[in-house]
PDB file of C-alpha atoms in Angstrom:
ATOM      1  CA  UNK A  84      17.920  -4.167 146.406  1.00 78.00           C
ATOM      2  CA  UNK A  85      14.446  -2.671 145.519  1.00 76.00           C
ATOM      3  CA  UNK A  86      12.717  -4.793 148.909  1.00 74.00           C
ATOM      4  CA  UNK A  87      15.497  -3.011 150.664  1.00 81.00           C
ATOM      5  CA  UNK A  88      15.169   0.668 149.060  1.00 83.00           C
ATOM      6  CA  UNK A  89      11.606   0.453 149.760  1.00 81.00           C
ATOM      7  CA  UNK A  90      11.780  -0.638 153.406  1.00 82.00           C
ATOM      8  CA  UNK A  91      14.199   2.502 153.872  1.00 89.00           C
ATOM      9  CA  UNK A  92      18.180   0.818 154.129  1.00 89.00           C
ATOM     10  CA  UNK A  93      20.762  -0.544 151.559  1.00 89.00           C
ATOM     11  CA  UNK A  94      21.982  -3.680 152.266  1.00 85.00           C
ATOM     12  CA  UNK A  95      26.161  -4.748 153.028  1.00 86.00           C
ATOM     13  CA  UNK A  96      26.296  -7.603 150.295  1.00 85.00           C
ATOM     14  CA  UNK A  97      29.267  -9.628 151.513  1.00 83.00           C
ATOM     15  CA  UNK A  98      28.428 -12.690 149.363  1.00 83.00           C
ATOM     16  CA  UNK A  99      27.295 -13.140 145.579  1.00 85.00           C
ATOM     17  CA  UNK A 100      25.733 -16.644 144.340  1.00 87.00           C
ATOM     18  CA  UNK A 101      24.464 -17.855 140.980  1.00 88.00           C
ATOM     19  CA  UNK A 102      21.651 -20.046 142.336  1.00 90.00           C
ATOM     20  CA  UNK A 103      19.105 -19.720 145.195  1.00 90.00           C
ATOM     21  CA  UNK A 104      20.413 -23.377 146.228  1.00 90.00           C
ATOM     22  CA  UNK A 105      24.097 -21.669 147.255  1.00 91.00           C
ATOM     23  CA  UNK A 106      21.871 -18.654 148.624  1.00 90.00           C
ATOM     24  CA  UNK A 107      19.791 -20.772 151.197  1.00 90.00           C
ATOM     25  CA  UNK A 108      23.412 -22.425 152.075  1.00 92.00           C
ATOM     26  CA  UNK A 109      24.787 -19.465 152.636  1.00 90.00           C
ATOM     27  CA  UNK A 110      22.225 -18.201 155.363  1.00 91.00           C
ATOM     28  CA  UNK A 111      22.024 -21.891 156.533  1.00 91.00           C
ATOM     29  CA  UNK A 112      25.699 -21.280 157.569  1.00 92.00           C
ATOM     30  CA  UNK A 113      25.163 -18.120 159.000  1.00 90.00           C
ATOM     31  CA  UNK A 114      26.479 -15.632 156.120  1.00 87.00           C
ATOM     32  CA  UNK A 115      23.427 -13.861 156.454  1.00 84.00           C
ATOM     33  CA  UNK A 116      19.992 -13.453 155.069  1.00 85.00           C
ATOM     34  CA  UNK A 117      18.530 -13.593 151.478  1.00 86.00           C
ATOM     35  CA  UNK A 118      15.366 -12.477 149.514  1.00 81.00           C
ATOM     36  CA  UNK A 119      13.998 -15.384 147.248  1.00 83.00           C
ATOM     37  CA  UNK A 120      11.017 -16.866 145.754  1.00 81.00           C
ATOM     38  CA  UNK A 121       9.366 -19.046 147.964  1.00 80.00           C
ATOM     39  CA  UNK A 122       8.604 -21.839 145.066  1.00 83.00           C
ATOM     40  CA  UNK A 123      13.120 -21.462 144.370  1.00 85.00           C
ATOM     41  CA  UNK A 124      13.349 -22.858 147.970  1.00 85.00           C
ATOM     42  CA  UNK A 125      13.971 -26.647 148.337  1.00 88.00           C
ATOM     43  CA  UNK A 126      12.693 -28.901 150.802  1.00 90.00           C
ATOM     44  CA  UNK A 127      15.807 -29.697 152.294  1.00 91.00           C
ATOM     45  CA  UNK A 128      15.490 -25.654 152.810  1.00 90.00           C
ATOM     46  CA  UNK A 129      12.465 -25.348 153.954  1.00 87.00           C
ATOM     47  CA  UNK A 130      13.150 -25.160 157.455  1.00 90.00           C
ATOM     48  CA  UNK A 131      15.194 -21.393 156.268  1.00 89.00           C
ATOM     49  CA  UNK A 132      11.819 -19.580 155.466  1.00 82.00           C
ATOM     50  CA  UNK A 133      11.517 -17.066 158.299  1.00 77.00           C
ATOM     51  CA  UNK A 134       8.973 -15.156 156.736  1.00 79.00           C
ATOM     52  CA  UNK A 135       7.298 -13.606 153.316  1.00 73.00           C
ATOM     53  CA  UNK A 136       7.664 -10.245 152.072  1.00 71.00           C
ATOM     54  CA  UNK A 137       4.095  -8.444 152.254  1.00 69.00           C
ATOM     55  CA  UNK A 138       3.225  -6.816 149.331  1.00 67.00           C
ATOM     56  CA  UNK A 139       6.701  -7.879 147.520  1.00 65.00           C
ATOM     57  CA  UNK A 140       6.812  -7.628 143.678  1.00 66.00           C
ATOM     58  CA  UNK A 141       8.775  -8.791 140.727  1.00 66.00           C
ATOM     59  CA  UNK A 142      10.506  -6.684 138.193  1.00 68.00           C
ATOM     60  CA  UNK A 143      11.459  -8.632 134.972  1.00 68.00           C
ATOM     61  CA  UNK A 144      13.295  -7.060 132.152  1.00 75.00           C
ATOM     62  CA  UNK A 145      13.402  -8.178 128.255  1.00 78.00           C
ATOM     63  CA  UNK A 146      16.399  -7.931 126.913  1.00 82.00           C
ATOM     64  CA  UNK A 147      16.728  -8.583 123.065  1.00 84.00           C
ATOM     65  CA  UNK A 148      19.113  -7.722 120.071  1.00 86.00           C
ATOM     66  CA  UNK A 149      17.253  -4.621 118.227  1.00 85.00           C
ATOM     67  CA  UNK A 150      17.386  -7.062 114.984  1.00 86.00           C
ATOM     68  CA  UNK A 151      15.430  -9.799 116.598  1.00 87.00           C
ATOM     69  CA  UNK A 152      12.156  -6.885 117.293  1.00 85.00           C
ATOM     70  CA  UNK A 153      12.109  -8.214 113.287  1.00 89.00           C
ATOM     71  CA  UNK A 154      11.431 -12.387 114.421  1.00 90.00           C
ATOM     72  CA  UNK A 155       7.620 -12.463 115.044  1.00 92.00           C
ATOM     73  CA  UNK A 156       7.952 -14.550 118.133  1.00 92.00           C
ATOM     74  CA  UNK A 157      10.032 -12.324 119.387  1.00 90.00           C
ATOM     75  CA  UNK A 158       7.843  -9.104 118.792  1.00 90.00           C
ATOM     76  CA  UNK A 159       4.563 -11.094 120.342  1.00 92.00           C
ATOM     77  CA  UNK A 160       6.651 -11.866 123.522  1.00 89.00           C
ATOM     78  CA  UNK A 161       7.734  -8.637 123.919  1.00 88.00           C
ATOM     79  CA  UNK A 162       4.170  -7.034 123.273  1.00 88.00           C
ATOM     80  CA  UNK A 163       2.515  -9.867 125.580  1.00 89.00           C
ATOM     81  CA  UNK A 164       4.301  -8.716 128.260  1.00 85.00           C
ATOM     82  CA  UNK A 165       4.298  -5.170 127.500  1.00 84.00           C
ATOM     83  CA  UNK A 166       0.318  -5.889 128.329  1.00 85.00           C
ATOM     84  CA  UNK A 167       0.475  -7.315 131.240  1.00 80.00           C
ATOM     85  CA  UNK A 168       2.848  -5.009 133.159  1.00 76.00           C
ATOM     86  CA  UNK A 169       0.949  -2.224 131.960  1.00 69.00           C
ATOM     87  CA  UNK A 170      -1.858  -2.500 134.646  1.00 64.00           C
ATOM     88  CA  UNK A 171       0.924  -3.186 137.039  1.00 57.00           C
ATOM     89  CA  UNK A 172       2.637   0.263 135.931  1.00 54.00           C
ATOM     90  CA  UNK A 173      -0.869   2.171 136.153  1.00 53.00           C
ATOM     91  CA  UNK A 174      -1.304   0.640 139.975  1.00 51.00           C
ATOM     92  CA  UNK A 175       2.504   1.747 141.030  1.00 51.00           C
TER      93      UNK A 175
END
């Protein structure tokens, strides 16, 4: 949905799947396109990739019962990654 913001239209989503192997069967039947990471793509699928996104970008989210902030593993995740999307943030 971002990609498509970004590039100026909203996309009709007709179809939902749980797995980027249903996705790339899906377009394979002719349902349509789909946005996916080039290493979730199969071999068998391979054939599918019309082109990459330029410039594309990830977002992630963390999402974590306030109690668990608490579990040290937890907390050094969190801050880990706070620290590496902070240059990413500063760039946007």
């Amino acid at each position: 949905m971002f990609a498509c913001r970004q590039a100026g239209f909203t996309p009709r989503i007709e179809h939902r799947c749980g797995s980027f192997t249903g996705m790339a069967e899906m377009v394979e039947a002719g349902f349509g396109v789909a946005v996916v990471p080039e290493m979730a793509v199969s071999e068998g699928h391979r054939h599918l990739i019309a082109c990459p996104v330029a410039n594309g970008a990830r977002q992630i989210g963390v999402t974590y019962r306030q109690a668990s902030i608490e579990r040290p593993a937890v907390a050094a995740a969190i801050r880990a990654l706070r620290m590496v999307a902070a240059p990413l943030q500063l760039a946007s």
